[in-house]
PDB file of C-alpha atoms in Angstrom:
ATOM      1  CA  MET A   1      -2.546 -78.265  -8.278  1.00  0.00           C
ATOM      2  CA  LYS A   2      -5.109 -75.991  -6.580  1.00  0.00           C
ATOM      3  CA  THR A   3      -4.244 -73.633  -3.612  1.00  0.00           C
ATOM      4  CA  ASN A   4      -6.327 -73.237  -0.972  1.00  0.00           C
ATOM      5  CA  VAL A   5      -6.368 -69.335   0.165  1.00  0.00           C
ATOM      6  CA  SER A   6      -7.953 -68.566   3.426  1.00  0.00           C
ATOM      7  CA  PRO A   7     -10.855 -65.411   2.791  1.00  0.00           C
ATOM      8  CA  LEU A   8      -9.488 -62.171   4.446  1.00  0.00           C
ATOM      9  CA  ARG A   9     -11.031 -61.640   8.436  1.00  0.00           C
ATOM     10  CA  PRO A  10     -13.296 -58.888   8.565  1.00  0.00           C
ATOM     11  CA  PHE A  11     -10.885 -56.214  10.041  1.00  0.00           C
ATOM     12  CA  GLU A  12      -8.012 -57.091   7.250  1.00  0.00           C
ATOM     13  CA  TYR A  13     -10.747 -56.471   4.339  1.00  0.00           C
ATOM     14  CA  VAL A  14     -10.645 -52.898   6.079  1.00  0.00           C
ATOM     15  CA  ALA A  15      -7.492 -52.161   6.253  1.00  0.00           C
ATOM     16  CA  LEU A  16      -6.933 -53.457   2.476  1.00  0.00           C
ATOM     17  CA  VAL A  17      -9.559 -51.062   1.370  1.00  0.00           C
ATOM     18  CA  VAL A  18      -8.408 -47.837   4.050  1.00  0.00           C
ATOM     19  CA  GLY A  19      -4.972 -48.517   2.312  1.00  0.00           C
ATOM     20  CA  ALA A  20      -6.245 -48.353  -1.251  1.00  0.00           C
ATOM     21  CA  LEU A  21      -8.053 -45.265  -0.603  1.00  0.00           C
ATOM     22  CA  GLY A  22      -5.094 -43.551   0.903  1.00  0.00           C
ATOM     23  CA  TRP A  23      -3.016 -44.218  -1.994  1.00  0.00           C
ATOM     24  CA  ALA A  24      -5.360 -43.090  -4.278  1.00  0.00           C
ATOM     25  CA  TRP A  25      -5.527 -40.147  -2.501  1.00  0.00           C
ATOM     26  CA  VAL A  26      -2.046 -39.451  -2.711  1.00  0.00           C
ATOM     27  CA  LEU A  27      -1.798 -40.159  -6.200  1.00  0.00           C
ATOM     28  CA  ILE A  28      -4.821 -37.291  -6.604  1.00  0.00           C
ATOM     29  CA  GLN A  29      -2.997 -34.841  -4.701  1.00  0.00           C
ATOM     30  CA  ILE A  30      -0.079 -35.258  -6.806  1.00  0.00           C
ATOM     31  CA  LEU A  31      -1.466 -34.793 -10.239  1.00  0.00           C
ATOM     32  CA  GLY A  32      -2.984 -31.507  -8.474  1.00  0.00           C
ATOM     33  CA  THR A  33       0.294 -29.821  -7.968  1.00  0.00           C
ATOM     34  CA  VAL A  34       2.027 -31.067 -11.381  1.00  0.00           C
ATOM     35  CA  LEU A  35      -1.375 -29.565 -13.074  1.00  0.00           C
ATOM     36  CA  THR A  36      -1.035 -26.567 -10.807  1.00  0.00           C
ATOM     37  CA  LEU A  37       2.717 -26.131 -11.408  1.00  0.00           C
ATOM     38  CA  GLU A  38       2.048 -26.319 -15.374  1.00  0.00           C
ATOM     39  CA  ARG A  39      -0.796 -23.519 -15.146  1.00  0.00           C
ATOM     40  CA  ASP A  40       2.717 -21.535 -13.554  1.00  0.00           C
ATOM     41  CA  ARG A  41       4.926 -21.805 -16.090  1.00  0.00           C
ATOM     42  CA  GLY A  42       2.725 -18.820 -18.357  1.00  0.00           C
ATOM     43  CA  ALA A  43       4.248 -15.899 -18.766  1.00  0.00           C
ATOM     44  CA  PRO A  44       4.070 -13.252 -15.160  1.00  0.00           C
ATOM     45  CA  ASN A  45       1.816 -11.687 -13.502  1.00  0.00           C
ATOM     46  CA  PRO A  46       1.012  -8.987 -11.208  1.00  0.00           C
ATOM     47  CA  ALA A  47       1.235  -9.870  -7.536  1.00  0.00           C
ATOM     48  CA  GLY A  48      -2.458  -8.363  -6.522  1.00  0.00           C
ATOM     49  CA  GLU A  49      -3.499  -7.146  -3.651  1.00  0.00           C
ATOM     50  CA  PRO A  50      -0.594  -8.816  -0.887  1.00  0.00           C
ATOM     51  CA  GLN A  51      -1.447  -6.483   1.782  1.00  0.00           C
ATOM     52  CA  ASP A  52      -1.953 -10.012   4.104  1.00  0.00           C
ATOM     53  CA  ALA A  53       2.124 -10.286   3.315  1.00  0.00           C
ATOM     54  CA  PHE A  54       2.621  -7.177   5.761  1.00  0.00           C
ATOM     55  CA  GLU A  55       1.045  -8.326   8.708  1.00  0.00           C
ATOM     56  CA  HIS A  56       3.962  -7.738  10.921  1.00  0.00           C
ATOM     57  CA  ILE A  57       6.002  -5.078   9.771  1.00  0.00           C
ATOM     58  CA  HIS A  58       5.992  -3.103  13.499  1.00  0.00           C
ATOM     59  CA  PRO A  59       9.702  -3.956  13.915  1.00  0.00           C
ATOM     60  CA  ILE A  60      10.204  -1.684  11.108  1.00  0.00           C
ATOM     61  CA  TYR A  61       8.087   1.176  12.321  1.00  0.00           C
ATOM     62  CA  ARG A  62      10.463   0.787  15.269  1.00  0.00           C
ATOM     63  CA  GLU A  63      13.589   0.794  13.378  1.00  0.00           C
ATOM     64  CA  LEU A  64      12.143   3.460  10.701  1.00  0.00           C
ATOM     65  CA  LEU A  65      11.849   5.808  14.641  1.00  0.00           C
ATOM     66  CA  SER A  66      14.422   4.950  15.906  1.00  0.00           C
ATOM     67  CA  PRO A  67      16.599   6.946  17.336  1.00  0.00           C
ATOM     68  CA  SER A  68      13.536   9.327  18.181  1.00  0.00           C
ATOM     69  CA  ARG A  69      11.129   6.520  18.962  1.00  0.00           C
ATOM     70  CA  THR A  70      11.197   7.106  23.073  1.00  0.00           C
ATOM     71  CA  ARG A  71      10.113  10.465  22.952  1.00  0.00           C
ATOM     72  CA  LEU A  72       7.283   9.555  20.380  1.00  0.00           C
ATOM     73  CA  GLN A  73       5.697   7.115  22.417  1.00  0.00           C
ATOM     74  CA  GLY A  74       2.574   7.628  23.218  1.00  0.00           C
ATOM     75  CA  HIS A  75       1.746   9.899  20.215  1.00  0.00           C
ATOM     76  CA  GLY A  76      -0.622   8.806  17.537  1.00  0.00           C
ATOM     77  CA  THR A  77       1.250   7.728  14.405  1.00  0.00           C
ATOM     78  CA  CYS A  78      -0.051   7.655  10.510  1.00  0.00           C
ATOM     79  CA  SER A  79       1.676   6.005   8.190  1.00  0.00           C
ATOM     80  CA  LYS A  80       1.646   5.493   4.404  1.00  0.00           C
ATOM     81  CA  MET A  81       3.378   2.294   2.645  1.00  0.00           C
ATOM     82  CA  TRP A  82       3.933   1.521  -1.238  1.00  0.00           C
ATOM     83  CA  PHE A  83       5.180  -0.441  -3.866  1.00  0.00           C
ATOM     84  CA  ASP A  84       7.588   1.292  -5.843  1.00  0.00           C
ATOM     85  CA  HIS A  85       5.957   0.396  -9.410  1.00  0.00           C
ATOM     86  CA  ASP A  86       2.223  -0.320  -9.954  1.00  0.00           C
ATOM     87  CA  ALA A  87       2.952  -4.154 -10.111  1.00  0.00           C
ATOM     88  CA  VAL A  88       4.998  -6.676  -8.414  1.00  0.00           C
ATOM     89  CA  LEU A  89       5.805  -9.720 -11.222  1.00  0.00           C
ATOM     90  CA  ILE A  90       5.645 -13.161  -9.289  1.00  0.00           C
ATOM     91  CA  ARG A  91       6.299 -16.210 -11.805  1.00  0.00           C
ATOM     92  CA  GLY A  92       4.810 -18.716  -9.785  1.00  0.00           C
ATOM     93  CA  ILE A  93       4.621 -20.626  -6.609  1.00  0.00           C
ATOM     94  CA  GLY A  94       7.486 -20.619  -4.233  1.00  0.00           C
ATOM     95  CA  PRO A  95      10.576 -19.057  -3.410  1.00  0.00           C
ATOM     96  CA  LEU A  96      12.411 -19.354  -6.865  1.00  0.00           C
ATOM     97  CA  ASN A  97       9.638 -17.752  -8.612  1.00  0.00           C
ATOM     98  CA  GLY A  98       9.318 -14.957  -6.139  1.00  0.00           C
ATOM     99  CA  SER A  99      11.160 -11.518  -6.598  1.00  0.00           C
ATOM    100  CA  THR A 100      12.721  -9.052  -4.320  1.00  0.00           C
ATOM    101  CA  ALA A 101      10.426  -5.788  -4.515  1.00  0.00           C
ATOM    102  CA  PRO A 102      11.077  -2.385  -3.201  1.00  0.00           C
ATOM    103  CA  VAL A 103       8.487  -0.517  -0.945  1.00  0.00           C
ATOM    104  CA  TRP A 104       8.406   3.015   0.194  1.00  0.00           C
ATOM    105  CA  LEU A 105       7.293   3.705   4.361  1.00  0.00           C
ATOM    106  CA  THR A 106       6.250   6.810   5.739  1.00  0.00           C
ATOM    107  CA  LEU A 107       5.259   7.696   9.406  1.00  0.00           C
ATOM    108  CA  THR A 108       3.971  11.318  10.627  1.00  0.00           C
ATOM    109  CA  VAL A 109       4.119  12.056  14.430  1.00  0.00           C
ATOM    110  CA  GLY A 110       3.316  15.780  14.314  1.00  0.00           C
ATOM    111  CA  SER A 111       5.508  17.758  12.348  1.00  0.00           C
ATOM    112  CA  LYS A 112       7.963  14.892  12.032  1.00  0.00           C
ATOM    113  CA  VAL A 113       8.058  12.668   9.146  1.00  0.00           C
ATOM    114  CA  PHE A 114      10.115   9.556   8.651  1.00  0.00           C
ATOM    115  CA  VAL A 115      10.099   8.328   5.140  1.00  0.00           C
ATOM    116  CA  GLY A 116      12.740   4.741   4.397  1.00  0.00           C
ATOM    117  CA  ARG A 117      12.953   2.673   1.393  1.00  0.00           C
ATOM    118  CA  VAL A 118      12.169  -0.567   2.294  1.00  0.00           C
ATOM    119  CA  THR A 119      12.415  -4.455   0.595  1.00  0.00           C
ATOM    120  CA  VAL A 120      10.600  -7.457   0.836  1.00  0.00           C
ATOM    121  CA  ASP A 121      11.011 -10.960  -0.848  1.00  0.00           C
ATOM    122  CA  LEU A 122       7.353 -12.107  -2.081  1.00  0.00           C
ATOM    123  CA  TRP A 123       6.362 -15.418  -3.878  1.00  0.00           C
ATOM    124  CA  ARG A 124       3.028 -17.346  -4.559  1.00  0.00           C
ATOM    125  CA  GLY A 125       2.441 -19.565  -2.181  1.00  0.00           C
ATOM    126  CA  SER A 126      -0.560 -22.910  -2.915  1.00  0.00           C
ATOM    127  CA  ALA A 127      -2.965 -24.353  -0.866  1.00  0.00           C
ATOM    128  CA  ALA A 128      -5.841 -27.080  -1.367  1.00  0.00           C
ATOM    129  CA  GLY A 129      -9.373 -25.489  -1.850  1.00  0.00           C
ATOM    130  CA  THR A 130     -12.724 -26.453  -0.951  1.00  0.00           C
ATOM    131  CA  GLY A 131     -14.336 -26.630  -4.315  1.00  0.00           C
ATOM    132  CA  GLY A 132     -13.239 -30.206  -5.495  1.00  0.00           C
ATOM    133  CA  LEU A 133     -10.592 -32.284  -5.766  1.00  0.00           C
ATOM    134  CA  ASP A 134      -8.485 -30.031  -8.010  1.00  0.00           C
ATOM    135  CA  SER A 135      -9.470 -26.626  -6.533  1.00  0.00           C
ATOM    136  CA  SER A 136      -6.692 -24.406  -5.495  1.00  0.00           C
ATOM    137  CA  TYR A 137      -5.690 -21.033  -4.112  1.00  0.00           C
ATOM    138  CA  ASN A 138      -2.811 -18.910  -4.479  1.00  0.00           C
ATOM    139  CA  TYR A 139      -1.854 -16.522  -1.654  1.00  0.00           C
ATOM    140  CA  THR A 140       1.152 -13.890  -1.516  1.00  0.00           C
ATOM    141  CA  VAL A 141       3.777 -14.685   1.261  1.00  0.00           C
ATOM    142  CA  GLY A 142       6.415 -11.924   2.463  1.00  0.00           C
ATOM    143  CA  ASP A 143       9.468 -12.559   4.037  1.00  0.00           C
ATOM    144  CA  ASN A 144      12.575 -10.620   5.107  1.00  0.00           C
ATOM    145  CA  LEU A 145      11.445  -7.194   5.381  1.00  0.00           C
ATOM    146  CA  ARG A 146      14.233  -5.022   5.867  1.00  0.00           C
ATOM    147  CA  LEU A 147      14.839  -1.087   6.036  1.00  0.00           C
ATOM    148  CA  VAL A 148      17.371  -0.238   3.518  1.00  0.00           C
ATOM    149  CA  GLU A 149      17.868   3.597   3.850  1.00  0.00           C
ATOM    150  CA  ARG A 150      15.903   6.559   5.623  1.00  0.00           C
ATOM    151  CA  VAL A 151      15.375   9.445   3.211  1.00  0.00           C
ATOM    152  CA  PRO A 152      16.633  12.668   3.983  1.00  0.00           C
ATOM    153  CA  PRO A 153      14.381  15.763   4.422  1.00  0.00           C
ATOM    154  CA  PRO A 154      13.795  17.481   1.250  1.00  0.00           C
ATOM    155  CA  ARG A 155      15.452  21.267   0.563  1.00  0.00           C
ATOM    156  CA  PRO A 156      13.033  24.080   1.351  1.00  0.00           C
ATOM    157  CA  GLY A 157      11.173  25.863  -0.867  1.00  0.00           C
ATOM    158  CA  PRO A 158      10.220  29.361  -1.702  1.00  0.00           C
ATOM    159  CA  PRO A 159       7.836  31.062   0.374  1.00  0.00           C
ATOM    160  CA  GLY A 160       3.886  30.826   0.254  1.00  0.00           C
ATOM    161  CA  TRP A 161       4.569  26.819  -0.550  1.00  0.00           C
ATOM    162  CA  ARG A 162       4.707  23.831   1.975  1.00  0.00           C
ATOM    163  CA  VAL A 163       7.241  21.541   1.035  1.00  0.00           C
ATOM    164  CA  ILE A 164       5.596  17.695   1.652  1.00  0.00           C
ATOM    165  CA  GLN A 165       7.278  14.287   1.190  1.00  0.00           C
ATOM    166  CA  PRO A 166       5.566  11.262  -0.510  1.00  0.00           C
ATOM    167  CA  GLY A 167       2.985   9.958   1.979  1.00  0.00           C
ATOM    168  CA  GLU A 168       3.364  12.145   4.564  1.00  0.00           C
ATOM    169  CA  CYS A 169      -0.290  12.592   5.840  1.00  0.00           C
ATOM    170  CA  VAL A 170      -0.453  16.619   5.822  1.00  0.00           C
ATOM    171  CA  LEU A 171      -3.378  18.439   7.527  1.00  0.00           C
ATOM    172  CA  GLY A 172      -4.805  21.962   5.772  1.00  0.00           C
ATOM    173  CA  SER A 173      -7.765  23.852   6.338  1.00  0.00           C
ATOM    174  CA  THR A 174     -10.547  24.916   4.359  1.00  0.00           C
ATOM    175  CA  GLU A 175     -10.357  28.159   4.633  1.00  0.00           C
ATOM    176  CA  PRO A 176      -9.144  31.287   4.343  1.00  0.00           C
ATOM    177  CA  GLN A 177      -9.227  30.563   0.005  1.00  0.00           C
ATOM    178  CA  ASP A 178      -7.672  32.986  -2.342  1.00  0.00           C
ATOM    179  CA  SER A 179      -9.963  34.478  -5.177  1.00  0.00           C
ATOM    180  CA  SER A 180      -9.324  31.672  -7.084  1.00  0.00           C
ATOM    181  CA  GLY A 181     -10.719  29.527  -3.989  1.00  0.00           C
ATOM    182  CA  VAL A 182      -6.749  27.946  -3.380  1.00  0.00           C
ATOM    183  CA  ILE A 183      -6.729  26.823   0.060  1.00  0.00           C
ATOM    184  CA  GLY A 184      -3.383  24.748  -0.030  1.00  0.00           C
ATOM    185  CA  ARG A 185      -0.044  24.975  -2.213  1.00  0.00           C
ATOM    186  CA  PHE A 186       2.488  22.347  -1.894  1.00  0.00           C
ATOM    187  CA  LEU A 187       6.091  21.384  -3.332  1.00  0.00           C
ATOM    188  CA  ILE A 188       6.751  17.590  -3.777  1.00  0.00           C
ATOM    189  CA  ASP A 189       9.735  15.548  -5.193  1.00  0.00           C
ATOM    190  CA  LEU A 190       8.562  12.801  -7.579  1.00  0.00           C
ATOM    191  CA  PRO A 191      10.520   9.937  -9.486  1.00  0.00           C
ATOM    192  CA  ALA A 192       9.935  10.291 -13.353  1.00  0.00           C
ATOM    193  CA  GLN A 193       7.575   7.494 -15.165  1.00  0.00           C
ATOM    194  CA  ARG A 194       5.076   6.840 -12.568  1.00  0.00           C
ATOM    195  CA  SER A 195       1.671   6.695 -11.983  1.00  0.00           C
ATOM    196  CA  VAL A 196       1.062   9.223  -9.201  1.00  0.00           C
ATOM    197  CA  GLY A 197      -1.989   9.074  -6.450  1.00  0.00           C
ATOM    198  CA  VAL A 198      -2.979  11.937  -4.623  1.00  0.00           C
ATOM    199  CA  ARG A 199      -6.067  11.088  -1.940  1.00  0.00           C
ATOM    200  CA  LEU A 200      -7.757  13.848  -0.126  1.00  0.00           C
ATOM    201  CA  ARG A 201     -10.192  13.486   2.711  1.00  0.00           C
ATOM    202  CA  ASP A 202     -12.456  16.094   4.903  1.00  0.00           C
ATOM    203  CA  GLU A 203     -13.334  15.506   8.385  1.00  0.00           C
ATOM    204  CA  ASP A 204     -16.471  12.898   8.981  1.00  0.00           C
ATOM    205  CA  GLU A 205     -18.706  15.371  11.057  1.00  0.00           C
ATOM    206  CA  GLY A 206     -19.442  18.659   9.759  1.00  0.00           C
ATOM    207  CA  ASP A 207     -20.924  19.768   6.062  1.00  0.00           C
ATOM    208  CA  TYR A 208     -19.437  18.596   2.724  1.00  0.00           C
ATOM    209  CA  VAL A 209     -17.218  21.340   1.622  1.00  0.00           C
ATOM    210  CA  PRO A 210     -16.269  20.448  -2.547  1.00  0.00           C
ATOM    211  CA  MET A 211     -12.427  20.341  -2.820  1.00  0.00           C
ATOM    212  CA  THR A 212     -10.193  18.942  -5.778  1.00  0.00           C
ATOM    213  CA  GLU A 213      -6.084  19.376  -6.609  1.00  0.00           C
ATOM    214  CA  LYS A 214      -4.039  19.822  -9.537  1.00  0.00           C
ATOM    215  CA  LEU A 215      -0.998  18.597 -10.046  1.00  0.00           C
ATOM    216  CA  THR A 216       1.983  20.925 -12.312  1.00  0.00           C
ATOM    217  CA  LEU A 217       5.317  20.980 -13.056  1.00  0.00           C
ATOM    218  CA  GLU A 218       6.947  24.226 -13.778  1.00  0.00           C
ATOM    219  CA  GLU A 219       3.815  25.573 -14.669  1.00  0.00           C
ATOM    220  CA  HIS A 220       2.369  22.800 -16.966  1.00  0.00           C
ATOM    221  CA  ASP A 221      -0.371  20.274 -16.012  1.00  0.00           C
ATOM    222  CA  VAL A 222       0.540  16.642 -15.363  1.00  0.00           C
ATOM    223  CA  PRO A 223      -1.648  14.306 -17.301  1.00  0.00           C
ATOM    224  CA  GLU A 224      -4.118  12.333 -15.474  1.00  0.00           C
ATOM    225  CA  VAL A 225      -4.154   8.409 -16.976  1.00  0.00           C
ATOM    226  CA  ARG A 226      -6.246   5.488 -15.844  1.00  0.00           C
ATOM    227  CA  VAL A 227      -4.475   2.482 -14.592  1.00  0.00           C
ATOM    228  CA  GLU A 228      -6.406  -0.545 -14.982  1.00  0.00           C
ATOM    229  CA  GLN A 229      -4.492  -2.454 -13.085  1.00  0.00           C
ATOM    230  CA  LEU A 230      -4.931  -0.490 -10.007  1.00  0.00           C
ATOM    231  CA  LYS A 231      -8.980   0.554 -10.672  1.00  0.00           C
ATOM    232  CA  ASP A 232      -7.754   4.256 -10.183  1.00  0.00           C
ATOM    233  CA  ASP A 233      -7.423   7.611 -11.787  1.00  0.00           C
ATOM    234  CA  ARG A 234      -3.660   8.640 -11.483  1.00  0.00           C
ATOM    235  CA  TYR A 235      -1.214  11.400 -12.608  1.00  0.00           C
ATOM    236  CA  GLN A 236       1.508  10.185 -14.910  1.00  0.00           C
ATOM    237  CA  THR A 237       4.878  11.618 -14.207  1.00  0.00           C
ATOM    238  CA  GLU A 238       7.243  12.134 -17.299  1.00  0.00           C
ATOM    239  CA  ARG A 239      10.631  13.267 -15.306  1.00  0.00           C
ATOM    240  CA  ASP A 240      11.928  13.714 -11.500  1.00  0.00           C
ATOM    241  CA  GLY A 241      11.040  16.640 -10.493  1.00  0.00           C
ATOM    242  CA  ARG A 242       9.783  19.094  -7.461  1.00  0.00           C
ATOM    243  CA  TYR A 243       5.942  19.272  -8.819  1.00  0.00           C
ATOM    244  CA  GLN A 244       3.597  21.684  -7.660  1.00  0.00           C
ATOM    245  CA  LEU A 245       0.224  20.671  -5.914  1.00  0.00           C
ATOM    246  CA  THR A 246      -2.851  22.657  -5.512  1.00  0.00           C
ATOM    247  CA  VAL A 247      -5.780  22.153  -3.287  1.00  0.00           C
ATOM    248  CA  ARG A 248      -8.984  24.806  -4.348  1.00  0.00           C
ATOM    249  CA  ARG A 249     -12.504  24.614  -3.310  1.00  0.00           C
ATOM    250  CA  THR A 250     -14.653  24.308  -5.938  1.00  0.00           C
ATOM    251  CA  ASP A 251     -17.526  25.859  -4.099  1.00  0.00           C
ATOM    252  CA  GLY A 252     -16.868  29.241  -4.968  1.00  0.00           C
ATOM    253  CA  ILE A 253     -15.314  32.539  -3.114  1.00  0.00           C
ATOM    254  CA  ASP A 254     -19.068  33.194  -2.472  1.00  0.00           C
ATOM    255  CA  ALA A 255     -19.493  30.356  -0.182  1.00  0.00           C
ATOM    256  CA  GLY A 256     -18.206  32.035   2.884  1.00  0.00           C
ATOM    257  CA  ARG A 257     -16.280  31.411   6.102  1.00  0.00           C
ATOM    258  CA  ALA A 258     -16.903  28.091   7.135  1.00  0.00           C
ATOM    259  CA  THR A 259     -19.466  28.294  10.239  1.00  0.00           C
ATOM    260  CA  GLY A 260     -20.937  26.442  12.942  1.00  0.00           C
ATOM    261  CA  GLY A 261     -20.424  22.065  12.187  1.00  0.00           C
ATOM    262  CA  ARG A 262     -19.089  23.103   8.414  1.00  0.00           C
ATOM    263  CA  SER A 263     -16.136  20.929   7.889  1.00  0.00           C
ATOM    264  CA  ARG A 264     -12.824  22.829   8.595  1.00  0.00           C
ATOM    265  CA  ARG A 265     -10.209  20.689   7.748  1.00  0.00           C
ATOM    266  CA  TYR A 266      -8.768  17.706   5.547  1.00  0.00           C
ATOM    267  CA  THR A 267      -6.286  15.362   5.138  1.00  0.00           C
ATOM    268  CA  LEU A 268      -4.134  14.580   2.220  1.00  0.00           C
ATOM    269  CA  TYR A 269      -1.132  12.070   0.845  1.00  0.00           C
ATOM    270  CA  VAL A 270       0.873  11.720  -1.852  1.00  0.00           C
ATOM    271  CA  ALA A 271       2.620   8.515  -3.437  1.00  0.00           C
ATOM    272  CA  TRP A 272       2.950   6.680  -6.664  1.00  0.00           C
ATOM    273  CA  GLY A 273       2.931   2.443  -7.070  1.00  0.00           C
ATOM    274  CA  ALA A 274       0.304   0.286  -5.935  1.00  0.00           C
ATOM    275  CA  TRP A 275      -0.635   1.147  -2.355  1.00  0.00           C
ATOM    276  CA  ILE A 276      -0.032  -1.606   0.627  1.00  0.00           C
ATOM    277  CA  THR A 277      -1.425   0.379   3.687  1.00  0.00           C
ATOM    278  CA  SER A 278      -2.173   3.413   4.295  1.00  0.00           C
ATOM    279  CA  ALA A 279      -3.757   5.362   7.528  1.00  0.00           C
ATOM    280  CA  CYS A 280      -4.228   9.023   7.364  1.00  0.00           C
ATOM    281  CA  ALA A 281      -7.251  11.156   8.338  1.00  0.00           C
ATOM    282  CA  PRO A 282      -7.903  14.339  10.201  1.00  0.00           C
ATOM    283  CA  PRO A 283      -7.849  15.040  13.743  1.00  0.00           C
ATOM    284  CA  ARG A 284     -10.746  13.056  16.164  1.00  0.00           C
ATOM    285  CA  PRO A 285     -10.996  12.724  19.945  1.00  0.00           C
ATOM    286  CA  SER A 286      -9.705   8.736  19.328  1.00  0.00           C
ATOM    287  CA  PHE A 287      -7.022   9.071  17.441  1.00  0.00           C
ATOM    288  CA  ASN A 288      -4.760  12.161  16.418  1.00  0.00           C
ATOM    289  CA  CYS A 289      -1.100  11.842  14.554  1.00  0.00           C
ATOM    290  CA  PHE A 290      -0.671  15.504  14.377  1.00  0.00           C
ATOM    291  CA  MET A 291       0.046  16.050  17.944  1.00  0.00           C
ATOM    292  CA  GLU A 292       3.094  17.880  18.407  1.00  0.00           C
ATOM    293  CA  VAL A 293       6.270  15.771  19.994  1.00  0.00           C
ATOM    294  CA  GLN A 294       8.400  18.320  22.496  1.00  0.00           C
ATOM    295  CA  PRO A 295      11.784  18.584  21.640  1.00  0.00           C
TER     296      PRO A 295
END
């Protein structure tokens, strides 16, 4: 017995083809997701450089500066933000595979320094890429950024030494120098078992003044190490303590005083772990975070 089947009209044929292609695309996307999740079941990996997860941190700035924020309006602010450790471990895609990371935040306004401990929830997100059906890229998601502690000012130090705080933007001068070329003596309290970085920067204008720094603890040099995941040279601390940091000119005491356009000032900051953001530059017409704040 034969059954007569009427042929498909043109619009019905087009709808059938489009529907089949749509289901095929959904299936490909599902398979791509399964493959991506399978690849993410390995060992934990560092979060990399998740600066984009901290785009909206101004509420934390305001909270850390309170209740002094009103008096600080109109003043430049130097900032430093860093993870407590060299890497943040995220095991895969989505909030359930993330972690809560401890973060440090320091704001410098004139001679006032505000240091706070912060936490943030971090995980990986995933989106389809443009390189093919199975291509994808990962990005870092940051959520629930909150201030958990304001760190009190450190205890004073002996005469001739300036006590600075972690992440503080410090302004120094390239002169005068003593017989060994030292132009700065600083004390800073650092935690144990951390890779500590020191950043020196001179003024953009003027002649170059070569400088170097040395970190010691109880007159013993702190060893320098190469931190490959940060692609940086650091000092490795063994225990908690008050460390000595000296800055020295390397052009010799016969170089004379800086005159004319020769650079006369520098900035430095000290922090450990993985650095997120920083802004610490010598004063310039467009920006100056060292303007004193009226009481």
